[in-house]
Short mmCIF file of C-alpha atoms (C1' of nucleotides) in Angstrom, two decimals:
data_model
loop_
_atom_site.label_atom_id
_atom_site.label_comp_id
_atom_site.label_asym_id
_atom_site.label_seq_id
_atom_site.Cartn_x
_atom_site.Cartn_y
_atom_site.Cartn_z
CA MET A 1 7.44 -6.03 16.08
CA THR A 2 8.38 -6.37 12.48
CA THR A 3 5.94 -6.08 9.87
CA ARG A 4 8.13 -8.73 7.86
CA VAL A 5 6.13 -12.18 7.20
CA ALA A 6 7.31 -15.14 8.97
CA ARG A 7 10.09 -16.77 8.23
CA VAL A 8 9.71 -19.60 5.03
CA SER A 9 12.16 -21.95 4.12
CA THR A 10 14.06 -20.80 1.82
CA THR A 11 14.63 -24.80 -0.03
CA PRO A 12 12.18 -26.02 -2.16
CA ARG A 13 9.67 -28.37 -0.30
CA ALA A 14 10.60 -31.07 -0.19
CA GLY A 15 10.36 -33.90 -3.06
CA ALA A 16 8.33 -31.00 -5.08
CA ARG A 17 9.59 -30.93 -8.55
CA ALA A 18 11.19 -33.76 -10.21
CA ARG A 19 14.42 -32.63 -12.60
CA ASN A 20 13.57 -32.01 -16.33
CA ARG A 21 14.96 -34.24 -18.62
CA ARG A 22 17.94 -33.55 -20.85
CA GLY A 23 16.51 -31.09 -23.30
CA GLU A 24 13.49 -29.77 -21.57
CA GLY A 25 14.70 -27.87 -19.59
CA GLY A 26 12.75 -24.66 -21.39
CA LEU A 27 9.20 -26.27 -20.01
CA LEU A 28 11.07 -25.05 -16.15
CA ARG A 29 10.75 -21.21 -18.00
CA ASP A 30 6.69 -21.62 -18.09
CA GLU A 31 6.96 -23.23 -14.67
CA ILE A 32 8.08 -20.12 -12.91
CA VAL A 33 5.95 -17.55 -15.34
CA ALA A 34 3.08 -19.73 -13.71
CA ALA A 35 4.23 -19.91 -9.83
CA ALA A 36 4.53 -15.75 -10.45
CA ALA A 37 1.05 -15.65 -11.65
CA VAL A 38 0.24 -17.52 -8.07
CA ILE A 39 1.90 -15.49 -6.43
CA LEU A 40 0.67 -12.66 -7.47
CA ALA A 41 -2.66 -13.28 -7.05
CA GLU A 42 -2.64 -15.20 -3.84
CA ALA A 43 -0.60 -11.97 -2.56
CA GLY A 44 -1.97 -9.47 -4.49
CA THR A 45 1.10 -7.19 -4.87
CA GLU A 46 3.59 -6.60 -7.04
CA GLU A 47 6.78 -6.45 -4.59
CA ALA A 48 5.14 -10.05 -3.15
CA VAL A 49 6.98 -11.47 -6.46
CA THR A 50 10.40 -11.56 -5.32
CA LEU A 51 12.91 -14.00 -7.07
CA ARG A 52 13.17 -16.42 -3.87
CA ALA A 53 9.25 -16.18 -3.78
CA VAL A 54 8.80 -17.44 -7.21
CA ALA A 55 11.99 -19.94 -6.41
CA ARG A 56 10.10 -21.26 -3.66
CA GLN A 57 6.34 -21.46 -5.21
CA ALA A 58 7.59 -23.39 -8.13
CA GLY A 59 9.75 -25.28 -5.84
CA ILE A 60 13.33 -25.04 -7.08
CA SER A 61 16.44 -22.90 -5.82
CA ALA A 62 16.84 -19.42 -6.26
CA PRO A 63 19.59 -19.30 -8.49
CA SER A 64 17.92 -21.90 -11.18
CA ILE A 65 16.15 -19.12 -11.97
CA TYR A 66 18.54 -17.29 -13.67
CA SER A 67 18.80 -19.65 -16.38
CA HIS A 68 15.73 -18.67 -17.46
CA PHE A 69 15.05 -15.05 -16.78
CA PRO A 70 18.22 -12.69 -16.63
CA HIS A 71 16.84 -10.39 -13.66
CA ARG A 72 13.74 -10.75 -11.41
CA GLN A 73 11.80 -7.06 -13.58
CA ALA A 74 12.15 -10.05 -16.92
CA ILE A 75 9.76 -12.63 -14.89
CA LEU A 76 7.28 -9.92 -14.30
CA LEU A 77 7.60 -8.79 -17.88
CA ALA A 78 6.98 -12.57 -19.17
CA VAL A 79 3.77 -12.64 -16.73
CA VAL A 80 2.55 -9.81 -17.63
CA LYS A 81 2.55 -10.70 -21.56
CA ASP A 82 0.70 -13.93 -20.49
CA ALA A 83 -2.13 -12.13 -18.94
CA PHE A 84 -2.72 -10.23 -22.62
CA THR A 85 -2.80 -13.07 -24.00
CA ASP A 86 -5.05 -14.65 -21.69
CA LEU A 87 -6.86 -11.64 -22.20
CA ALA A 88 -6.88 -11.79 -26.72
CA ARG A 89 -7.95 -15.71 -25.68
CA HIS A 90 -11.02 -14.50 -23.19
CA LEU A 91 -12.40 -11.79 -25.84
CA HIS A 92 -12.12 -14.56 -28.63
CA GLU A 93 -13.74 -16.69 -26.49
CA SER A 94 -16.71 -14.34 -25.30
CA LEU A 95 -17.34 -14.02 -28.81
CA GLY A 96 -18.36 -17.04 -29.19
CA ASP A 97 -20.38 -17.73 -32.18
CA ARG A 98 -22.09 -14.14 -32.20
CA THR A 99 -22.90 -13.08 -35.66
CA GLU A 100 -25.48 -9.46 -34.52
CA PRO A 101 -22.57 -6.75 -34.15
CA THR A 102 -23.96 -5.21 -31.22
CA ALA A 103 -24.38 -8.36 -29.23
CA ARG A 104 -20.80 -9.00 -30.19
CA LEU A 105 -19.74 -5.47 -29.09
CA LEU A 106 -21.25 -5.77 -25.92
CA ALA A 107 -20.08 -9.39 -25.36
CA VAL A 108 -16.32 -8.29 -25.52
CA CYS A 109 -16.95 -5.53 -23.08
CA ASP A 110 -18.64 -8.43 -21.00
CA GLY A 111 -15.51 -10.53 -21.56
CA TYR A 112 -13.01 -7.83 -20.75
CA LEU A 113 -15.00 -6.48 -17.49
CA ASP A 114 -15.53 -10.26 -16.21
CA PHE A 115 -11.04 -11.10 -16.93
CA ALA A 116 -10.34 -7.81 -14.46
CA ALA A 117 -12.64 -9.13 -11.91
CA SER A 118 -11.70 -12.46 -12.43
CA SER A 119 -8.16 -12.10 -12.10
CA PRO A 120 -7.90 -8.42 -10.63
CA HIS A 121 -4.21 -8.39 -8.94
CA ARG A 122 -3.06 -9.60 -12.29
CA TYR A 123 -5.51 -6.59 -14.41
CA ARG A 124 -3.86 -4.28 -11.92
CA VAL A 125 -0.18 -5.03 -12.68
CA MET A 126 -1.13 -5.58 -16.43
CA PHE A 127 -1.33 -1.85 -16.75
CA GLY A 128 0.39 -1.03 -13.81
CA GLY A 129 3.75 0.11 -15.45
CA VAL A 130 5.60 -2.98 -15.69
CA TRP A 131 6.95 -1.94 -18.84
CA ASN A 132 7.35 1.78 -18.43
CA ALA A 133 9.39 0.94 -15.40
CA SER A 134 11.38 -1.45 -17.14
CA ALA A 135 11.56 -0.08 -20.42
CA ALA A 136 15.10 1.36 -19.69
CA MET A 137 16.28 -2.49 -19.36
CA ALA A 138 17.37 -5.04 -22.44
CA SER A 139 15.53 -8.03 -21.57
CA ALA A 140 16.46 -11.63 -23.75
CA SER A 141 13.01 -13.09 -23.29
CA VAL A 142 10.63 -10.17 -23.53
CA SER A 143 10.68 -5.92 -24.32
CA PRO A 144 7.92 -4.61 -23.28
CA ASP A 145 7.24 -3.00 -26.67
CA ASP A 146 6.15 -7.19 -27.18
CA VAL A 147 3.60 -5.43 -24.39
CA GLY A 148 2.65 -2.42 -25.77
CA GLU A 149 1.70 -4.90 -29.04
CA LEU A 150 -0.72 -6.99 -27.38
CA GLY A 151 -3.11 -4.67 -25.76
CA GLN A 152 -2.83 -3.53 -29.26
CA ASP A 153 -4.86 -6.86 -30.03
CA THR A 154 -7.64 -5.73 -27.68
CA LEU A 155 -7.91 -3.04 -29.16
CA GLY A 156 -7.75 -3.67 -32.35
CA LEU A 157 -10.82 -6.54 -31.51
CA ILE A 158 -12.96 -4.03 -29.92
CA ALA A 159 -12.41 -1.31 -32.92
CA ALA A 160 -13.34 -4.52 -35.37
CA CYS A 161 -16.28 -5.01 -33.29
CA LEU A 162 -17.72 -1.22 -33.58
CA ARG A 163 -17.46 -0.94 -37.15
CA ARG A 164 -19.37 -3.92 -37.73
CA CYS A 165 -21.51 -2.09 -35.69
CA VAL A 166 -21.44 1.09 -37.25
CA GLU A 167 -21.83 -0.84 -41.02
CA ALA A 168 -24.81 -2.52 -39.70
CA GLY A 169 -26.73 0.59 -38.38
CA GLY A 170 -26.14 -0.34 -34.74
CA SER A 171 -23.66 2.58 -33.67
CA THR A 172 -23.84 5.98 -35.11
CA SER A 173 -20.27 6.44 -34.11
CA THR A 174 -18.38 8.69 -37.26
CA ASP A 175 -14.57 7.68 -36.13
CA VAL A 176 -14.38 4.14 -34.73
CA GLU A 177 -10.47 4.34 -34.16
CA ALA A 178 -11.22 7.13 -32.18
CA ASP A 179 -14.31 5.93 -29.95
CA ALA A 180 -12.52 2.26 -29.47
CA VAL A 181 -9.75 4.44 -27.67
CA ALA A 182 -12.49 6.39 -25.84
CA LEU A 183 -14.56 2.80 -25.17
CA TRP A 184 -11.61 1.05 -23.84
CA LEU A 185 -10.60 3.63 -21.64
CA GLY A 186 -13.95 3.69 -19.97
CA LEU A 187 -13.69 -0.35 -20.20
CA HIS A 188 -10.75 0.64 -18.16
CA GLY A 189 -11.71 3.06 -16.14
CA LEU A 190 -14.12 0.77 -14.29
CA ALA A 191 -12.38 -2.85 -14.28
CA HIS A 192 -9.43 -0.78 -12.91
CA GLN A 193 -11.69 1.06 -10.22
CA ARG A 194 -13.19 -2.13 -9.53
CA THR A 195 -10.31 -3.99 -8.49
CA ALA A 196 -9.26 -1.46 -5.83
CA SER A 197 -13.15 -0.60 -3.98
CA ALA A 198 -15.53 -3.43 -4.62
CA ALA A 199 -17.14 -1.84 -1.75
CA PHE A 200 -18.35 0.68 -3.60
CA PRO A 201 -22.07 1.02 -3.97
CA TRP A 202 -21.49 1.01 -8.26
CA PRO A 203 -24.52 1.56 -10.10
CA GLY A 204 -26.16 -1.88 -10.87
CA ASP A 205 -26.54 -0.52 -14.78
CA ILE A 206 -22.77 1.31 -14.43
CA GLN A 207 -21.14 -0.94 -17.19
CA GLN A 208 -24.01 -0.11 -19.68
CA ARG A 209 -23.70 3.51 -18.59
CA ILE A 210 -20.25 3.34 -19.84
CA VAL A 211 -20.76 1.12 -22.78
CA VAL A 212 -23.59 2.61 -24.80
CA PRO A 213 -22.92 6.38 -25.06
CA LEU A 214 -19.02 5.48 -25.33
CA ALA A 215 -19.73 2.94 -28.61
CA HIS A 216 -23.07 5.89 -29.68
CA LEU A 217 -24.71 2.64 -29.63
CA VAL A 218 -28.29 3.16 -31.43
CA HIS A 219 -30.68 0.43 -29.12
CA GLU A 220 -30.54 0.74 -25.79
CA ARG A 221 -31.75 -2.62 -25.15
CA ALA A 222 -29.70 -4.38 -27.52
CA ARG A 223 -30.34 -7.83 -28.16
CA ARG A 224 -28.29 -10.44 -26.56
CA ASP A 225 -29.39 -13.73 -29.33
CA MET B 1 26.13 -6.78 -10.57
CA THR B 2 22.96 -6.10 -8.41
CA THR B 3 19.81 -3.64 -9.18
CA ARG B 4 20.21 -1.85 -5.28
CA VAL B 5 20.70 1.52 -5.90
CA ALA B 6 24.27 2.93 -4.63
CA ARG B 7 24.60 2.95 -0.94
CA VAL B 8 23.35 6.61 0.54
CA SER B 9 24.33 7.97 4.05
CA THR B 10 21.92 6.59 6.16
CA THR B 11 22.04 9.94 8.73
CA PRO B 12 21.09 13.07 7.80
CA ARG B 13 22.31 15.64 5.29
CA ALA B 14 24.17 17.65 7.77
CA GLY B 15 22.62 21.34 9.39
CA ALA B 16 19.70 19.77 7.08
CA ARG B 17 16.99 20.85 9.81
CA ALA B 18 16.91 22.87 12.96
CA ARG B 19 15.05 20.87 15.81
CA ASN B 20 11.28 22.45 16.71
CA ARG B 21 11.06 23.81 19.72
CA ARG B 22 8.97 23.04 22.14
CA GLY B 23 5.04 22.23 21.68
CA GLU B 24 5.60 22.01 17.93
CA GLY B 25 6.64 18.99 17.18
CA GLY B 26 3.76 18.04 15.16
CA LEU B 27 5.23 20.16 13.00
CA LEU B 28 8.04 17.25 11.55
CA ARG B 29 4.63 15.11 10.52
CA ASP B 30 3.84 17.75 8.02
CA GLU B 31 7.50 17.60 7.12
CA ILE B 32 7.18 13.64 6.71
CA VAL B 33 4.39 13.42 4.48
CA ALA B 34 6.00 16.13 2.45
CA ALA B 35 8.92 14.55 1.81
CA ALA B 36 7.22 11.19 1.35
CA ALA B 37 5.21 13.17 -1.90
CA VAL B 38 8.84 14.19 -2.89
CA ILE B 39 9.93 10.87 -3.04
CA LEU B 40 6.96 9.59 -4.27
CA ALA B 41 7.39 12.18 -7.14
CA GLU B 42 10.72 11.79 -8.15
CA ALA B 43 11.41 7.75 -7.79
CA GLY B 44 7.52 7.06 -9.44
CA THR B 45 7.24 4.04 -7.43
CA GLU B 46 5.29 3.15 -4.07
CA GLU B 47 8.48 1.01 -2.92
CA ALA B 48 10.66 3.79 -2.60
CA VAL B 49 8.94 5.32 -0.06
CA THR B 50 10.68 3.56 2.24
CA LEU B 51 10.84 4.77 6.11
CA ARG B 52 14.76 4.97 5.80
CA ALA B 53 14.74 7.07 2.19
CA VAL B 54 11.80 9.68 3.66
CA ALA B 55 13.62 10.37 7.36
CA ARG B 56 16.54 11.37 4.64
CA GLN B 57 14.36 13.30 2.59
CA ALA B 58 12.98 14.78 5.57
CA GLY B 59 16.16 15.86 6.87
CA ILE B 60 16.26 13.65 10.12
CA SER B 61 17.00 10.07 12.12
CA ALA B 62 14.67 7.41 11.06
CA PRO B 63 13.07 6.49 14.57
CA SER B 64 11.79 10.20 14.84
CA ILE B 65 9.28 9.05 12.32
CA TYR B 66 7.28 6.57 15.08
CA SER B 67 6.61 9.53 17.05
CA HIS B 68 4.41 10.65 14.28
CA PHE B 69 3.59 7.00 12.29
CA PRO B 70 2.79 4.19 14.09
CA HIS B 71 3.96 2.71 11.07
CA ARG B 72 5.31 2.65 7.10
CA GLN B 73 2.12 1.99 5.69
CA ALA B 74 1.04 5.36 7.67
CA ILE B 75 3.01 7.75 6.22
CA LEU B 76 1.64 6.51 2.47
CA LEU B 77 -1.99 6.60 3.49
CA ALA B 78 -1.42 10.26 4.72
CA VAL B 79 0.08 10.92 1.64
CA VAL B 80 -3.05 9.56 -0.26
CA LYS B 81 -5.24 12.08 2.12
CA ASP B 82 -3.41 14.64 1.45
CA ALA B 83 -3.39 14.24 -2.68
CA PHE B 84 -7.43 13.61 -2.22
CA THR B 85 -7.37 17.02 -0.19
CA ASP B 86 -5.29 18.37 -3.19
CA LEU B 87 -7.36 17.05 -5.71
CA ALA B 88 -10.60 18.82 -4.20
CA ARG B 89 -8.89 22.35 -4.09
CA HIS B 90 -7.93 21.61 -7.26
CA LEU B 91 -11.31 21.06 -9.21
CA HIS B 92 -13.03 24.40 -6.89
CA GLU B 93 -10.00 26.48 -8.02
CA SER B 94 -10.32 24.92 -11.94
CA LEU B 95 -13.98 26.04 -12.03
CA GLY B 96 -12.98 30.00 -11.40
CA ASP B 97 -16.14 32.27 -11.27
CA ARG B 98 -17.22 30.31 -14.20
CA THR B 99 -21.29 30.05 -13.95
CA GLU B 100 -22.57 28.74 -17.51
CA PRO B 101 -23.31 24.60 -16.62
CA THR B 102 -21.92 22.72 -19.23
CA ALA B 103 -18.65 25.38 -19.40
CA ARG B 104 -18.13 23.99 -15.41
CA LEU B 105 -18.81 20.67 -15.82
CA LEU B 106 -16.03 20.41 -19.06
CA ALA B 107 -14.00 22.61 -16.41
CA VAL B 108 -14.08 20.64 -13.69
CA CYS B 109 -13.32 17.62 -15.92
CA ASP B 110 -10.28 19.61 -17.33
CA GLY B 111 -9.29 19.84 -14.38
CA TYR B 112 -9.14 16.57 -13.38
CA LEU B 113 -6.91 15.47 -15.65
CA ASP B 114 -4.65 18.38 -15.44
CA PHE B 115 -4.38 17.39 -11.86
CA ALA B 116 -3.33 13.09 -13.09
CA ALA B 117 -1.19 15.21 -15.51
CA SER B 118 0.84 17.11 -14.07
CA SER B 119 1.76 14.65 -10.76
CA PRO B 120 1.24 11.18 -12.29
CA HIS B 121 3.01 9.06 -9.79
CA ARG B 122 0.80 10.06 -6.82
CA TYR B 123 -2.46 10.16 -9.34
CA ARG B 124 -1.55 6.32 -8.83
CA VAL B 125 -0.16 5.83 -5.69
CA MET B 126 -3.93 7.48 -4.87
CA PHE B 127 -5.81 4.54 -6.74
CA GLY B 128 -3.02 2.02 -6.28
CA GLY B 129 -5.18 0.16 -3.39
CA VAL B 130 -3.18 1.51 -0.73
CA TRP B 131 -5.53 2.00 1.55
CA ASN B 132 -7.39 -1.32 0.49
CA ALA B 133 -3.79 -3.11 0.98
CA SER B 134 -3.47 -1.25 4.74
CA ALA B 135 -7.45 -2.06 5.36
CA ALA B 136 -6.86 -4.54 8.14
CA MET B 137 -4.75 -2.42 10.00
CA ALA B 138 -5.90 0.23 12.20
CA SER B 139 -4.31 3.70 11.70
CA ALA B 140 -4.09 6.27 14.65
CA SER B 141 -3.90 9.05 12.37
CA VAL B 142 -5.65 8.35 9.30
CA SER B 143 -7.95 5.50 8.39
CA PRO B 144 -8.44 4.40 4.93
CA ASP B 145 -12.45 5.53 5.79
CA ASP B 146 -11.54 8.81 6.02
CA VAL B 147 -9.54 8.54 2.19
CA GLY B 148 -13.05 6.75 0.73
CA GLU B 149 -15.16 9.98 2.08
CA LEU B 150 -12.47 11.97 -0.11
CA GLY B 151 -12.68 10.70 -3.64
CA GLN B 152 -16.21 10.82 -2.41
CA ASP B 153 -16.17 14.69 -2.69
CA THR B 154 -14.38 14.17 -6.35
CA LEU B 155 -17.24 12.31 -7.25
CA GLY B 156 -20.17 14.29 -5.10
CA LEU B 157 -18.73 18.03 -7.17
CA ILE B 158 -18.82 16.48 -10.43
CA ALA B 159 -22.45 14.87 -9.67
CA ALA B 160 -22.99 18.41 -8.72
CA CYS B 161 -21.74 20.29 -11.91
CA LEU B 162 -24.27 17.68 -14.22
CA ARG B 163 -27.04 18.17 -11.75
CA ARG B 164 -26.46 21.77 -12.95
CA CYS B 165 -26.19 20.95 -16.23
CA VAL B 166 -29.60 18.67 -16.79
CA GLU B 167 -31.06 21.75 -15.12
CA ALA B 168 -30.01 24.15 -17.63
CA GLY B 169 -30.75 21.87 -20.58
CA GLY B 170 -26.90 20.94 -21.17
CA SER B 171 -27.47 17.70 -20.81
CA THR B 172 -29.76 15.21 -21.49
CA SER B 173 -29.03 12.53 -18.40
CA THR B 174 -31.85 11.12 -16.30
CA ASP B 175 -30.11 9.95 -13.39
CA VAL B 176 -26.96 12.15 -12.70
CA GLU B 177 -25.88 9.77 -9.92
CA ALA B 178 -25.44 7.04 -11.77
CA ASP B 179 -24.39 9.19 -14.76
CA ALA B 180 -21.60 11.05 -12.66
CA VAL B 181 -20.44 8.00 -11.59
CA ALA B 182 -19.85 6.43 -14.99
CA LEU B 183 -18.15 10.01 -15.94
CA TRP B 184 -15.50 9.49 -13.26
CA LEU B 185 -14.86 6.27 -14.29
CA GLY B 186 -14.45 7.67 -18.37
CA LEU B 187 -12.07 10.14 -16.42
CA HIS B 188 -10.32 7.87 -13.90
CA GLY B 189 -9.49 5.46 -17.21
CA LEU B 190 -8.40 8.26 -19.65
CA ALA B 191 -6.30 9.88 -16.79
CA HIS B 192 -5.01 6.39 -15.20
CA GLN B 193 -3.92 4.79 -18.50
CA ARG B 194 -2.17 8.14 -19.98
CA THR B 195 0.70 7.99 -16.65
CA ALA B 196 1.07 3.97 -18.16
CA SER B 197 1.59 5.06 -21.89
CA ALA B 198 2.41 8.89 -22.72
CA ALA B 199 3.39 7.67 -25.71
CA PHE B 200 0.78 5.66 -26.99
CA PRO B 201 -0.81 8.00 -29.88
CA TRP B 202 -4.42 8.94 -28.22
CA PRO B 203 -6.85 10.67 -30.25
CA GLY B 204 -6.58 14.58 -29.95
CA ASP B 205 -10.26 14.51 -29.32
CA ILE B 206 -10.50 11.68 -26.47
CA GLN B 207 -10.91 13.94 -23.81
CA GLN B 208 -14.16 15.49 -25.35
CA ARG B 209 -14.73 12.17 -26.78
CA ILE B 210 -15.21 10.55 -23.40
CA VAL B 211 -16.53 13.09 -21.48
CA VAL B 212 -19.59 14.20 -24.00
CA PRO B 213 -21.38 11.28 -24.57
CA LEU B 214 -20.69 10.48 -20.77
CA ALA B 215 -22.05 13.43 -19.40
CA HIS B 216 -24.84 13.51 -22.03
CA LEU B 217 -24.41 16.78 -23.83
CA VAL B 218 -26.38 18.36 -25.77
CA HIS B 219 -23.87 20.77 -27.69
CA GLU B 220 -20.44 19.19 -28.28
CA ARG B 221 -18.91 22.20 -29.00
CA ALA B 222 -19.84 24.14 -25.81
CA ARG B 223 -18.83 27.45 -25.07
CA ARG B 224 -16.11 27.90 -22.52
CA ASP B 225 -17.19 31.27 -21.50
"C1'" DT C 1 15.56 36.98 39.70
"C1'" DG C 2 17.89 32.10 39.84
"C1'" DT C 3 17.87 27.73 39.49
"C1'" DA C 4 16.02 22.71 40.12
"C1'" DC C 5 13.70 19.90 37.08
"C1'" DA C 6 9.85 17.56 34.33
"C1'" DT C 7 9.03 17.47 28.98
"C1'" DC C 8 10.06 17.36 24.64
"C1'" DA C 9 12.07 16.60 20.26
"C1'" DG C 10 14.60 14.05 18.97
"C1'" DT C 11 19.78 10.74 17.81
"C1'" DG C 12 22.72 6.61 17.20
"C1'" DA C 13 23.66 2.03 17.19
"C1'" DA C 14 21.63 -2.21 16.77
"C1'" DC C 15 18.69 -6.21 15.79
"C1'" DG C 16 17.32 -9.67 12.47
"C1'" DC C 17 15.41 -10.52 8.33
"C1'" DG C 18 14.62 -11.42 3.29
"C1'" DC C 19 16.26 -9.68 -0.76
"C1'" DG C 20 18.44 -10.16 -5.68
"C1'" DT C 21 22.96 -12.20 -7.19
"C1'" DT C 22 27.07 -14.61 -7.94
"C1'" DC C 23 30.26 -18.32 -7.77
"C1'" DA C 24 31.70 -23.17 -7.25
"C1'" DC C 25 30.04 -27.27 -7.42
"C1'" DT C 26 27.23 -32.28 -8.39
"C1'" DG C 27 24.88 -35.89 -11.05
"C1'" DA C 28 22.01 -37.45 -14.09
"C1'" DT C 29 21.55 -38.17 -19.49
"C1'" DG C 30 22.60 -38.65 -23.14
"C1'" DT C 31 26.19 -39.20 -27.39
"C1'" DA C 32 30.50 -41.27 -29.50
"C1'" DC C 33 33.35 -44.70 -30.74
"C1'" DT D 1 27.41 -53.92 -26.48
"C1'" DG D 2 30.41 -51.43 -22.95
"C1'" DT D 3 32.30 -47.53 -21.52
"C1'" DA D 4 34.05 -42.61 -21.45
"C1'" DC D 5 33.16 -38.38 -21.81
"C1'" DA D 6 30.06 -34.09 -22.74
"C1'" DT D 7 26.47 -31.62 -21.57
"C1'" DC D 8 22.67 -30.42 -19.18
"C1'" DA D 9 19.53 -28.77 -15.01
"C1'" DG D 10 19.95 -27.61 -11.85
"C1'" DT D 11 21.74 -27.00 -6.36
"C1'" DG D 12 23.87 -25.09 -2.02
"C1'" DA D 13 26.32 -21.96 0.33
"C1'" DA D 14 27.71 -17.15 0.83
"C1'" DC D 15 27.94 -12.22 -0.41
"C1'" DG D 16 26.52 -6.83 1.29
"C1'" DC D 17 22.57 -4.76 1.41
"C1'" DG D 18 18.99 -1.46 2.77
"C1'" DC D 19 15.02 -2.59 4.81
"C1'" DG D 20 11.06 -1.67 9.56
"C1'" DT D 21 11.58 -1.72 14.33
"C1'" DT D 22 13.73 -1.59 18.66
"C1'" DC D 23 16.13 0.89 22.50
"C1'" DA D 24 18.61 3.45 25.76
"C1'" DC D 25 19.65 7.93 25.49
"C1'" DT D 26 20.48 13.07 25.16
"C1'" DG D 27 20.23 17.60 25.08
"C1'" DA D 28 17.42 22.35 24.78
"C1'" DT D 29 13.82 24.07 26.21
"C1'" DG D 30 9.58 25.85 29.41
"C1'" DT D 31 8.27 26.03 34.04
"C1'" DA D 32 7.66 25.75 39.26
"C1'" DC D 33 9.05 27.41 43.28
#
DNA sequence: TGTACATCAGTGAACGCGCGTTCACTGATGTAC
DNA sequence: TGTACATCAGTGAACGCGCGTTCACTGATGTAC
């Protein structure tokens, strides 16, 4: 008996996809990344995102991918980049039209944990070292540096929210930049570990127990507008 | 051109290993786990720990592994279990003969981060969801539950240290169990993310910035005996 | 003390598989004249 | 307006590879008599 998955047809599903029009070949790129994201979400491991599996999911032949990505790793890197963009957007949406500084900070933290919980496999890959592993290889489409920058966006947003708290007297932090890093790491620890062991009996207030001290919030029972 | 690694001889290195004596076949089990740990440390990814690679590293033939492990995943699970045991030992050693409660807590935190930094790849795999992925499969040698329990040991040690701090007035925590979880998650966030981006400009005092608030320590500049 | 034999610790060859990648190609579509 | 042609968006078949796993085996070693 083998652990391998049962053989699946290697050809695209019949009629799954109509060829793009001339000049619109680039559209396939997005479909490839989307297909990779689907596989990642369903299978849950980076290994499952093989070039051939992506092609099957996208309804194209495997070699077609090479028009858009130089190698397999580049697809994963693109997925991660997309994910960071999604995260930034999600965090901004989480803010809504809130204006009260502490409520804004808490909303961003909520949004962060929410993002990780709603697509746990993707979250793991974002911080799984993909861009480290492929740091040596030059990728035409997405460079590892791009990803690093995108992570900075999130950190910057947390720092900005924290700064407003300090200015409004909602936080006693004396070094916003450094405390933002600490807060982010706390959020990351919770988000990451929760994706691994959902069954663990997490204290019900674990989120506040991490956010409030790390952000040096003054009012533990902050208003949420 | 292929990304595959250059072909390596599939047979063990000549004379690399003498057969165990009768009745001592079990010794090979430990050698297999040790070989897997070496590959993990050197290659840095879980995928690199293939059954055949482990056999090569251990100087044995691939089928020999089946006398000791029912399948590939079981080897990885054994590596993770070993790693948790190592972690627990390392933390106890970090305590040394310290008696001052705050110093003990800080020493355990130091030890934790130290452990992760000294074998980053192994640390990643410990919390990488191996035992989730294989939760469904029954393994004769190591069950996923065993691993979960081992993680509890570490958490328990942190909680015990924190409790002594509270009793001695070194911490203002009012819920030691929950705050121990929060502290551990903070440590995990830092440890995990540091293994991924060593290049990131971490604030120099990031460790204290996480530990002190999460443990609700009273004296930020605690004595270290 | 000698010897037949069971047991144990492995080995070597083979299997079918899915993988990443290359190559020569095809057929639709827009464009120049 | 019609047609030859270049370009583009892909395809299909093939490659060599390392993988996990199975199977029948081998040779050393301890044990019973």
